[in-house]
CSV table of C-alpha atoms and ligand atoms in Angstrom, one decimal:
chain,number,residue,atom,x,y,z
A,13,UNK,CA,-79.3,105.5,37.0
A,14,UNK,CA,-76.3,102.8,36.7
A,15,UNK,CA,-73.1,103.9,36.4
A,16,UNK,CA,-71.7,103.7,32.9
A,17,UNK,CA,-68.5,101.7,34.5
A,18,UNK,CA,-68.8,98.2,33.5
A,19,UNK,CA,-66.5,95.2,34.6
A,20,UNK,CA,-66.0,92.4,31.5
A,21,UNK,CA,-66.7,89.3,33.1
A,22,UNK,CA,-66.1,87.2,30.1
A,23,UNK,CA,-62.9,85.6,30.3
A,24,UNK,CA,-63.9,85.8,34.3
A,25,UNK,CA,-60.7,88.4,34.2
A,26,UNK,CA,-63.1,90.3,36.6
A,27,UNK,CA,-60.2,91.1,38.7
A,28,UNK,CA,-56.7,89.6,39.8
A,29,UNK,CA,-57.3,89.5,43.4
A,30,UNK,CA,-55.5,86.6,44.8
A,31,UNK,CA,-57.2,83.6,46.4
A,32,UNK,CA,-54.9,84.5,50.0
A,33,UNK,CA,-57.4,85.9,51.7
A,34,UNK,CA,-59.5,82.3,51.8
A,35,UNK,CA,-61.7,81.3,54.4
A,36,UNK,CA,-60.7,78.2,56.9
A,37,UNK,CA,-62.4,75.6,55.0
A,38,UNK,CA,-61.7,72.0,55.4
A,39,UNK,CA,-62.8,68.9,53.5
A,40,UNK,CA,-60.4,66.1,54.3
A,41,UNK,CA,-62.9,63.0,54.7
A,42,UNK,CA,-60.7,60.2,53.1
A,43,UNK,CA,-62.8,58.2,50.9
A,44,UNK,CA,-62.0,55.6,48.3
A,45,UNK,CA,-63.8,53.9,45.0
A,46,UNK,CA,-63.1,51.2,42.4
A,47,UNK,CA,-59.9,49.9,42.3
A,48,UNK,CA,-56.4,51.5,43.6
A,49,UNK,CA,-53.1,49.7,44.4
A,50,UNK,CA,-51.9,49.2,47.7
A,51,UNK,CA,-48.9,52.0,47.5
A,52,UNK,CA,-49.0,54.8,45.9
A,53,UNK,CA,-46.7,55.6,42.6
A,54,UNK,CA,-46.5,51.9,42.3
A,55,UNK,CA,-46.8,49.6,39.5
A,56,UNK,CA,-50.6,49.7,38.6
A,57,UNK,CA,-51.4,47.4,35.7
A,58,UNK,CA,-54.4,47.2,33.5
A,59,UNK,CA,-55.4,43.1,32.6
A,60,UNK,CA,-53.4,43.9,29.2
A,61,UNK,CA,-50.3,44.4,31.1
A,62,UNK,CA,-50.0,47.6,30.3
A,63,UNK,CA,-49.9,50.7,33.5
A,64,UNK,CA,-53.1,52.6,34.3
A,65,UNK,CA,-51.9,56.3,34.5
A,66,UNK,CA,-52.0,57.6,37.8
A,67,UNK,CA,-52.9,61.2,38.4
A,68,UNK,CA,-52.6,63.5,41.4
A,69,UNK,CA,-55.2,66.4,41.4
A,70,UNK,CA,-54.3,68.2,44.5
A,71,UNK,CA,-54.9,71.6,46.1
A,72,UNK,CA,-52.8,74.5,46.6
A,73,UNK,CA,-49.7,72.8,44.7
A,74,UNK,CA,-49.4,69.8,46.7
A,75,UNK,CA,-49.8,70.9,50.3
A,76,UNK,CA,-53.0,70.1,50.8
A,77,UNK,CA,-56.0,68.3,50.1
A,78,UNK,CA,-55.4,65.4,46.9
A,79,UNK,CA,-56.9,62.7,45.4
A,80,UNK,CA,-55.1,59.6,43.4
A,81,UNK,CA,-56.6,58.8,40.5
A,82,UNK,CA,-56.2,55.4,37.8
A,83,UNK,CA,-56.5,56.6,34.3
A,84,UNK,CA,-57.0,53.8,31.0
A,85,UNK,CA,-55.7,56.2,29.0
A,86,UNK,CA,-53.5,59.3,29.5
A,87,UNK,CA,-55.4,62.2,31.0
A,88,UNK,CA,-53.0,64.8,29.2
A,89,UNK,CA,-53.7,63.6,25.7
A,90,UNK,CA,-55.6,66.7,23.8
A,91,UNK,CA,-55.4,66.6,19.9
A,92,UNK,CA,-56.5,70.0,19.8
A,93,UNK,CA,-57.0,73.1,21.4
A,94,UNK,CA,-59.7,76.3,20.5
A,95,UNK,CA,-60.7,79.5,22.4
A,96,UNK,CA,-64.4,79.0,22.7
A,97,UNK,CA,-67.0,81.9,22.4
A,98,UNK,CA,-69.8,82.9,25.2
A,99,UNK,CA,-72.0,85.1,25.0
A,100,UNK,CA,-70.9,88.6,26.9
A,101,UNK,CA,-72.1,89.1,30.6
A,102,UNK,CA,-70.8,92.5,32.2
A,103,UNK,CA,-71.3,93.6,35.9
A,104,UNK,CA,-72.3,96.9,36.4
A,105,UNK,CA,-72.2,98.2,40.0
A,106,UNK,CA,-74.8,98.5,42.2
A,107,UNK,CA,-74.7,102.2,42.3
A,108,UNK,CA,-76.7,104.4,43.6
A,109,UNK,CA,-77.1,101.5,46.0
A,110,UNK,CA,-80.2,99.8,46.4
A,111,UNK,CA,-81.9,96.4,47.1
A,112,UNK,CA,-82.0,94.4,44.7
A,113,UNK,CA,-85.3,91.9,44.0
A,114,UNK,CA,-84.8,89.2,41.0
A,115,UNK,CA,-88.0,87.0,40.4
A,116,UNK,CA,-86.0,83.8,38.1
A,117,UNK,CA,-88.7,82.0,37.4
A,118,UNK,CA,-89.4,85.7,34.7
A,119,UNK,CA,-85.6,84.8,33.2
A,120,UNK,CA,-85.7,84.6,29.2
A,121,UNK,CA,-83.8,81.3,29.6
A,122,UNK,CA,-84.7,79.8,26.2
A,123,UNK,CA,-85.8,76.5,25.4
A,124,UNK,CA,-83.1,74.6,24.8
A,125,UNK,CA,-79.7,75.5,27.5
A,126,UNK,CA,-77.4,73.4,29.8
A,127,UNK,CA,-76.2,73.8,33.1
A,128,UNK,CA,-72.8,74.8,31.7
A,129,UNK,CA,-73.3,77.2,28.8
A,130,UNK,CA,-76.9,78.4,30.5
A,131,UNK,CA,-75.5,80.3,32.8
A,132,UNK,CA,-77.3,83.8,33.4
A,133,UNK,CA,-75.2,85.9,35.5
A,134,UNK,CA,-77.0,87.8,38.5
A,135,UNK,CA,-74.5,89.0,40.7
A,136,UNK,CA,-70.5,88.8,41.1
A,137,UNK,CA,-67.2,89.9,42.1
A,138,UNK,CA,-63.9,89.2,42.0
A,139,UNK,CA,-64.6,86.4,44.6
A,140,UNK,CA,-67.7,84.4,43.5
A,141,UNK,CA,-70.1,84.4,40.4
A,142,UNK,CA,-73.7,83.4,41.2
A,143,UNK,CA,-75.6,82.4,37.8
A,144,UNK,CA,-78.6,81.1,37.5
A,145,UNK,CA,-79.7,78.1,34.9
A,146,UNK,CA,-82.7,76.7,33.4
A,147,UNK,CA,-81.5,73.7,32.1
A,148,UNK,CA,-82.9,71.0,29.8
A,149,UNK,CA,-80.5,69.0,28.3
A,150,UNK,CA,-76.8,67.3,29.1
A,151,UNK,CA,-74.1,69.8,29.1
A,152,UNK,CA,-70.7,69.6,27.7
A,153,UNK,CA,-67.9,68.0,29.9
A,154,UNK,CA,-66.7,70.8,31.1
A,155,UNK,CA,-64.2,71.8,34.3
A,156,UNK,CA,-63.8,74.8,35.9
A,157,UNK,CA,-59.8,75.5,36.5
A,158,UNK,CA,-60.0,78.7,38.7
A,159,UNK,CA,-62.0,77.7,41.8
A,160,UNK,CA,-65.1,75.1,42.9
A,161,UNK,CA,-68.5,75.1,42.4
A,162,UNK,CA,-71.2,74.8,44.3
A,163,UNK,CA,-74.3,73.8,42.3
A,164,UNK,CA,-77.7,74.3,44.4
A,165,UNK,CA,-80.5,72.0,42.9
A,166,UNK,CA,-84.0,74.0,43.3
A,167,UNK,CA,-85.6,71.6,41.3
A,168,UNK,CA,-85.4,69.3,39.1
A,169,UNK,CA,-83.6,65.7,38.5
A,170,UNK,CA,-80.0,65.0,36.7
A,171,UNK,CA,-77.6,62.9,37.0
A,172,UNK,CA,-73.8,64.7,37.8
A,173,UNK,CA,-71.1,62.4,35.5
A,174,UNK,CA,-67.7,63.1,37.1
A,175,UNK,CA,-63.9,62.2,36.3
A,176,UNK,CA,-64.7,60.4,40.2
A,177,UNK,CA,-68.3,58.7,39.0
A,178,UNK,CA,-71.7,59.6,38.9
A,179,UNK,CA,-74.1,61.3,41.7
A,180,UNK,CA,-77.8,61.6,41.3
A,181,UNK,CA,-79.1,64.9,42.3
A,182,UNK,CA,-82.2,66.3,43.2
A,183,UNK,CA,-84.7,69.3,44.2
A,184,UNK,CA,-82.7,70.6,47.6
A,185,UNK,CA,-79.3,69.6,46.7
A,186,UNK,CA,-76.1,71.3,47.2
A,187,UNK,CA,-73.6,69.7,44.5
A,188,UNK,CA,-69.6,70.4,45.5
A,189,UNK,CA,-67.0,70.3,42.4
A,190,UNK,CA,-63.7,70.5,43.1
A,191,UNK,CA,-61.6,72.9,40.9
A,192,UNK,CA,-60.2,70.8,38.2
A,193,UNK,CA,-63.0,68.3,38.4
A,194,UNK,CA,-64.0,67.7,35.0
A,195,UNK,CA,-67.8,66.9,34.9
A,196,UNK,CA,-71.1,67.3,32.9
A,197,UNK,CA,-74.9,67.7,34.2
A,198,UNK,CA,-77.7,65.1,32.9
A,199,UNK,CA,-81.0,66.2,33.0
A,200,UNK,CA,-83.6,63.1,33.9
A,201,UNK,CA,-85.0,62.7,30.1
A,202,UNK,CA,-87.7,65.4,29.7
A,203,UNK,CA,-86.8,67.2,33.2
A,204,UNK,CA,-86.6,70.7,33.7
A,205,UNK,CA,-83.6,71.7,36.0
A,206,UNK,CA,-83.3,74.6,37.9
A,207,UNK,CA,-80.1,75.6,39.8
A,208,UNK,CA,-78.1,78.1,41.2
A,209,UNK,CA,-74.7,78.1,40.4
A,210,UNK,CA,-72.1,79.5,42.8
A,211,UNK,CA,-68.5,79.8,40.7
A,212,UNK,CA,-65.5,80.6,43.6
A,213,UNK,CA,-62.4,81.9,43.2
A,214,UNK,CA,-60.4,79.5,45.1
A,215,UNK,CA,-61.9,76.5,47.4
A,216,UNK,CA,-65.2,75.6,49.3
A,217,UNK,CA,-66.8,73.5,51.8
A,218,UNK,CA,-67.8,73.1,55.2
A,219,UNK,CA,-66.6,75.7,57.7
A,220,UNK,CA,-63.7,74.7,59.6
A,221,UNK,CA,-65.2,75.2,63.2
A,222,UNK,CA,-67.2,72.2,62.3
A,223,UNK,CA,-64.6,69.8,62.1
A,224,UNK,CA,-61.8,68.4,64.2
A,225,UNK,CA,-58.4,69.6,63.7
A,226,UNK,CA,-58.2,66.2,61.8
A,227,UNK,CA,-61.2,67.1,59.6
A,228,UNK,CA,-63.7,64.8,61.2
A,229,UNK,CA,-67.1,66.8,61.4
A,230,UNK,CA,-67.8,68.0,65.1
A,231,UNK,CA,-71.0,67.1,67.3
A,232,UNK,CA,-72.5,70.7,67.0
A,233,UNK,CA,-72.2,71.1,63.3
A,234,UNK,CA,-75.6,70.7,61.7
A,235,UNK,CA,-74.5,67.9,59.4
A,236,UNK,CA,-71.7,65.1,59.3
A,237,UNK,CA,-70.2,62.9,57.2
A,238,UNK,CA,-73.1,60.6,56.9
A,239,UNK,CA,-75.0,63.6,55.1
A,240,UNK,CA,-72.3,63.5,52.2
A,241,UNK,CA,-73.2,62.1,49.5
A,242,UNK,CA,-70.0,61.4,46.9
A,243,UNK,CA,-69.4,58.8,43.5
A,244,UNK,CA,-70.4,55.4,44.7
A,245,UNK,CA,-68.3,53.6,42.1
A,246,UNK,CA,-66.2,54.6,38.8
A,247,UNK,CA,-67.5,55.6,35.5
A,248,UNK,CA,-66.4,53.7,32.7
A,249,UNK,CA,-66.9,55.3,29.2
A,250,UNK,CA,-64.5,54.2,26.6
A,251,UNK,CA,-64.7,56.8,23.6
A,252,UNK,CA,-62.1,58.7,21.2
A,253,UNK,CA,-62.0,62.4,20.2
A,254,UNK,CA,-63.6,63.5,23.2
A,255,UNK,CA,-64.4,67.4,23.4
A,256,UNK,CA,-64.2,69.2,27.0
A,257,UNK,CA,-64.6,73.1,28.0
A,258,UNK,CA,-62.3,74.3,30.7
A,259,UNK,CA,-62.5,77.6,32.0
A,260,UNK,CA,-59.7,79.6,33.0
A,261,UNK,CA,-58.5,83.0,33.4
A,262,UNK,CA,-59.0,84.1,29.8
A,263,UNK,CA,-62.1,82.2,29.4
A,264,UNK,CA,-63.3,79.3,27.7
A,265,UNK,CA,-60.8,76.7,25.7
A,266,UNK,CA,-62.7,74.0,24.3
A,267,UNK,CA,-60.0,70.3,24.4
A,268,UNK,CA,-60.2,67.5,22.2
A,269,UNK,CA,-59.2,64.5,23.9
A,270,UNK,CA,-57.9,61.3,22.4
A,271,UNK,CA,-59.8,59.3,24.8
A,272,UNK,CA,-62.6,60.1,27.3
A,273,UNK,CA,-61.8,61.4,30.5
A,274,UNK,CA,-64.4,58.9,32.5
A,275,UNK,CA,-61.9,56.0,32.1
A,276,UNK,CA,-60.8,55.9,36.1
A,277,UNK,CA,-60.7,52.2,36.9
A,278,UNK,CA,-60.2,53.8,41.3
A,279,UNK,CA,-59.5,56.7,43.0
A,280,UNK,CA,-58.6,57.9,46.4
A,281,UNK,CA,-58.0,60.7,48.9
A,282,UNK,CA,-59.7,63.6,50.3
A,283,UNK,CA,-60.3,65.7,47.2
A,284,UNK,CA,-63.9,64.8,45.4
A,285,UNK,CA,-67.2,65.8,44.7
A,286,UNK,CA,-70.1,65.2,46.9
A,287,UNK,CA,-73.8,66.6,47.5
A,288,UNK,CA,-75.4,67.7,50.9
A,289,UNK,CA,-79.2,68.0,50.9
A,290,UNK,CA,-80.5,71.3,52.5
A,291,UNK,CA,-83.1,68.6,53.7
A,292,UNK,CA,-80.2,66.9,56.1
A,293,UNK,CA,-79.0,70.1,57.2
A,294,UNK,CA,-79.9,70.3,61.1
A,295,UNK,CA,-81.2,73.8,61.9
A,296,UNK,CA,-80.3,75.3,65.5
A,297,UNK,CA,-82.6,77.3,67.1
A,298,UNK,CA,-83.3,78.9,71.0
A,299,UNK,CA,-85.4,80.4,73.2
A,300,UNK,CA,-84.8,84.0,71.1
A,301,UNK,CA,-84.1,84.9,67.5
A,302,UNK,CA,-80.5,83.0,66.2
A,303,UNK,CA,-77.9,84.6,64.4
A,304,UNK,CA,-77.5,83.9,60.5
A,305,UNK,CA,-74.0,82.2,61.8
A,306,UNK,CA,-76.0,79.1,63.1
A,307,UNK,CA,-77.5,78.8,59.6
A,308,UNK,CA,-74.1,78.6,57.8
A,309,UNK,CA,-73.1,75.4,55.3
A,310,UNK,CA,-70.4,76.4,53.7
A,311,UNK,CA,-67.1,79.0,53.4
A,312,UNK,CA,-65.3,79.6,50.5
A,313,UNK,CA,-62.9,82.8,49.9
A,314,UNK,CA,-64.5,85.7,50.8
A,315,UNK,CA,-68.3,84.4,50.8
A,316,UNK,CA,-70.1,81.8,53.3
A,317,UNK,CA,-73.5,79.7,51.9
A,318,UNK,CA,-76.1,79.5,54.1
A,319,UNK,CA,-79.3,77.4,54.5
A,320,UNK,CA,-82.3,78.3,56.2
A,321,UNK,CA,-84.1,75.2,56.5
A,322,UNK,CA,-88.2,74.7,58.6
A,323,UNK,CA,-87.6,74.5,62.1
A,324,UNK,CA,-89.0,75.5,65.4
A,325,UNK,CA,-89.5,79.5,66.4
A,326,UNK,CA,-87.4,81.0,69.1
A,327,UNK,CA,-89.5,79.5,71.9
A,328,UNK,CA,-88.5,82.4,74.9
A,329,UNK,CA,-92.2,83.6,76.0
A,330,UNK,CA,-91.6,87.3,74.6
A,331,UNK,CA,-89.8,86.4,71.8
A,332,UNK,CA,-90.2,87.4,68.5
A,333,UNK,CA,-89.6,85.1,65.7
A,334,UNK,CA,-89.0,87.6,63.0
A,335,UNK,CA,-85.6,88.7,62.5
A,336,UNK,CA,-84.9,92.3,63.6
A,337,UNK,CA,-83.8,94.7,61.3
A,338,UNK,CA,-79.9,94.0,60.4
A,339,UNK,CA,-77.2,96.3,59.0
A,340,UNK,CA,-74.7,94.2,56.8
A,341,UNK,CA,-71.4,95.6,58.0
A,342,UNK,CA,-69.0,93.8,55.6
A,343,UNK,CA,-71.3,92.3,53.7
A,344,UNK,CA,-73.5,91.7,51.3
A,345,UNK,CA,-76.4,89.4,51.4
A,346,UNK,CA,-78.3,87.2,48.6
A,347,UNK,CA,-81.2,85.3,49.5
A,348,UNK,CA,-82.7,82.5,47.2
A,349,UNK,CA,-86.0,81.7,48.4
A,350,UNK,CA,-87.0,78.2,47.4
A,351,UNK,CA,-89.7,76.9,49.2
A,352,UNK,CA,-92.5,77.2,51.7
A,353,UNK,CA,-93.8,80.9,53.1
A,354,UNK,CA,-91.5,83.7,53.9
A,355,UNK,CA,-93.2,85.0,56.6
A,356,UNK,CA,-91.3,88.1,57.5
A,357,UNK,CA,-91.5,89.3,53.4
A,358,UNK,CA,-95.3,88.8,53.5
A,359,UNK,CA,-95.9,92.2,51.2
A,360,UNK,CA,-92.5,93.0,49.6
A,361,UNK,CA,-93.4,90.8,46.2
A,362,UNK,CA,-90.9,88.0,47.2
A,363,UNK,CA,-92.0,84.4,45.6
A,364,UNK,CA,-90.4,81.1,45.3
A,365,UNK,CA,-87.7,81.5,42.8
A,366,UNK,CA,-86.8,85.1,44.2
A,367,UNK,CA,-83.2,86.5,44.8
A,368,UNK,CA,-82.6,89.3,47.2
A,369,UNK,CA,-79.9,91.6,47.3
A,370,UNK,CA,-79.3,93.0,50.5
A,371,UNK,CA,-76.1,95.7,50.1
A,372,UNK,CA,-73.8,96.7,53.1
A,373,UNK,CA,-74.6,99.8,54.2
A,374,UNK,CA,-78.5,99.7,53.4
A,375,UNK,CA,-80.2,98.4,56.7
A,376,UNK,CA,-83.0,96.2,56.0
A,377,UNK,CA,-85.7,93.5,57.7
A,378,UNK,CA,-89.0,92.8,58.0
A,379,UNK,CA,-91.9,94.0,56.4
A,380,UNK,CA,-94.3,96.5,58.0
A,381,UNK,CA,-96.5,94.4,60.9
A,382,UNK,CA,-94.8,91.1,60.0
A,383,UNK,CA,-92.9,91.7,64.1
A,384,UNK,CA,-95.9,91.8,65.6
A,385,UNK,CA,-97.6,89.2,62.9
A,386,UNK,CA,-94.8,87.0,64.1
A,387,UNK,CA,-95.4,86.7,67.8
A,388,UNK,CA,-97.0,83.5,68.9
A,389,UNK,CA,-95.9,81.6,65.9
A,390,UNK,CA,-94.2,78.0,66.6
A,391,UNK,CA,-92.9,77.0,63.0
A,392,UNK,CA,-91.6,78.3,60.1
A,393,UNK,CA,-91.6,76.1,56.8
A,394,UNK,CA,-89.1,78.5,54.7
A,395,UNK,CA,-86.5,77.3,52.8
A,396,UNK,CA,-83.9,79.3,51.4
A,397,UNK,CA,-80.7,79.9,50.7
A,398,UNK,CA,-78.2,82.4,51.4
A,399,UNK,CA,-74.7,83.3,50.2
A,400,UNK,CA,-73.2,86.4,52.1
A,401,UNK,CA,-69.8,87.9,50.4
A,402,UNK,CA,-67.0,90.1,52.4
A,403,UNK,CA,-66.6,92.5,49.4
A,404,UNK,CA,-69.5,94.3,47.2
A,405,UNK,CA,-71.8,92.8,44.5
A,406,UNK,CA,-71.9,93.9,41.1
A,407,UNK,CA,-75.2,93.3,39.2
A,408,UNK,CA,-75.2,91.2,36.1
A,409,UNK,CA,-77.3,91.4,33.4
A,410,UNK,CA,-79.7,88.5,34.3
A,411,UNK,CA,-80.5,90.6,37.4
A,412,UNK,CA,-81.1,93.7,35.9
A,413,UNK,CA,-83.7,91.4,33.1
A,414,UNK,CA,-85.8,90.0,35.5
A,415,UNK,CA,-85.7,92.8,38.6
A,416,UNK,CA,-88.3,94.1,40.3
A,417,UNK,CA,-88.1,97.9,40.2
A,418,UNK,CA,-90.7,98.3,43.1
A,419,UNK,CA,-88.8,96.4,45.7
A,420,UNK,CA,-86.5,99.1,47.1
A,421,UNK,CA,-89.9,101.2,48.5
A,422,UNK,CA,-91.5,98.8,50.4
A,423,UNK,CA,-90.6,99.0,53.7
A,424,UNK,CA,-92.1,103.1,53.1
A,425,UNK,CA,-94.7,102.0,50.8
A,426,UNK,CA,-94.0,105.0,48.7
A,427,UNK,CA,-92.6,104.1,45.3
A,428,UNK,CA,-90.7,107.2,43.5
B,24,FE2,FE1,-80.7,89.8,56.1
């Protein structure tokens, strides 16, 4: 039985824990597009002789991480302003604690939803929200103002239109959006998109023991700057009355701009978006079985991403490819399984589109006879992804929809 105890996550008012217990994270890669004067808070002038509006969108105040950008048209220019409805998702703990198996690809996602107001919550706390979407057509222009995003393409093609310029997207990629980053998601015309959405409360992206103290990715990370993938030139759309969502800590306000917010003639600095394939991601391995460290992709506040990519076995001659049986001291672990065969799961019901929730203090691993199925094996073609957070999940409703009750018996075999 679930506790009656509920958490309102509407409004995302889950909790007021601050953002000061971050992870190190870095993303300071200067890049530049489209056109930007020589010095900064200078004279800027569109061919009509009028000024482009500059805007600074920087992190934490402005100590950190920034990004100049040339507006047509003011970017603060809203003709009105409206609290905007969703649909109510509440967490419920996880309580009695147990494993968790979600099969997606069962979601009710209905026939018609966006990767903005599609969301169907699965798990979250006061750190990160992790929704899954079935989407099908454009969604609004839309930002988030309380942390990034980290959208995970499992399939599916779109185009991502940002305030910075436009990224195509594909099955495998991770999307970064900046908080503040206004955006919308373009399905390919008749494409079905399928994504996991990972909302932060505060900032993500590459672990910091990957990159130089100037922010220049080291040689033993498992990707580098010439994996990111970020706007290639500026988006110009000229258009009036221009509504976009922005969520914030009481929820959703819907804007009406006077012009459109793609009108940025440049940009520059080390605040943007930018996608990663899983595909470029590097995977480490040795002579025994690797720690789920090696594996990591991203940090953000309280949670790390992870991406388990194909790649050799541990090639010691006694070793033994399957992972032993882990307990999650401090944290709890989601699994997204996305492609290929999950060798060590062979039994447990898992499936391409399956999330597991692995609790702290529930010990789990392998099925029965996958070690000893595992011995002598040189490859693995699994792909999945991983997202591990420092404080407890709660379960949201899309979980508890599409779960498979069965799941927490199978290491015994004997359901109750
Ligand atoms: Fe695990």
């Amino acid at each position: 039985m679930l506790s009656e105890q509920c958490v309102p996550i509407i409004g995302r008012d889950v909790d007021a824990r601050s953002t000061d217990e971050r992870q190190e994270v870095a993303m300071s890669h200067y890049r530049a597009v489209g056109d930007v004067p020589h010095k900064r808070h200078t004279q800027f002038r569109r061919p009509d002789g009028g000024l482009y509006a500059e805007e600074l969108m920087g992190q934490e105040g402005f100590s950190s991480e920034s990004a100049l950008l040339y507006h047509r048209h003011l970017p603060t220019a809203i003709v009105s302003a409206a609290a905007y409805e969703e649909s109510s998702q509440v967490l419920q703990p996880n309580y009695p604690l147990l494993p968790r198996h979600v099969r997606s690809h069962k979601l009710d996602t209905g026939l018609t939803a966006d990767a903005v107001t599609g969301r169907h919550l699965l798990f979250g706390n006061g750190d990160v929200l992790l929704s899954y979407v079935v989407a099908t057509g454009p969604s609004p222009l839309y930002r988030n103002g309380i942390g990034d995003e980290l959208v995970y393409v499992e399939s599916g093609n779109a185009v991502v239109e940002t305030v910075f310029g436009a990224m195509t997207v594909s099955s495998g990629d991770y999307v970064v959006l900046p908080t503040s980053t206004t955006y919308r998601v373009v399905p390919e015309m008749g494409e079905v998109l399928r994504l996991l959405v990972v909302e932060a409360r505060g900032h993500l992206g590459p672990p910091a023991r990957y990159l130089s103290k100037r922010g220049q990715f080291l040689e033993h990370a498992p990707f580098c700057e010439r994996d990111l993938r970020g706007p290639g030139e500026p988006l110009l759309v000229e258009d009036e009355d221009v509504e976009v969502l922005v969520r914030h800590g009481q929820g959703l306000t819907k804007y009406v701009y006077a012009h459109h917010p793609f009108d940025v003639v440049g940009w520059d600095g080390g605040q943007y978006p930018y996608v990663l394939s899983i595909h470029d991601f590097e995977p480490i391995t040795g002579r025994v079985h690797q720690p789920p460290t090696v594996h990591q992709t991203f940090a953000g506040p309280n949670f790390v991403v992870c991406s388990f990519v194909p790649r050799v076995f541990d090639y010691h001659p006694q070793a033994i490819p399957t992972p032993y049986n882990h307990a999650n001291v401090d944290s709890d672990e989601v699994l997204f399984y996305v492609g290929g065969d999950f060798m060590s799961r062979k039994g447990a019901g898992i499936e391409h589109g399956s999330l597991t929730l692995h609790p702290s203090g529930f010990t789990h691993g392998p099925q029965p006879g996958s070690v000893e199925a595992s011995i002598g094996k040189a490859s693995t073609d699994e792909l999945a992804v991983m997202v591990d957070t420092f404080r407890p999940l709660d379960i949201g409703p899309a979980a508890f929809e599409a779960e498979d009750d069965d799941y927490p018996w199978t290491w015994s075999g004997r359901r109750q």
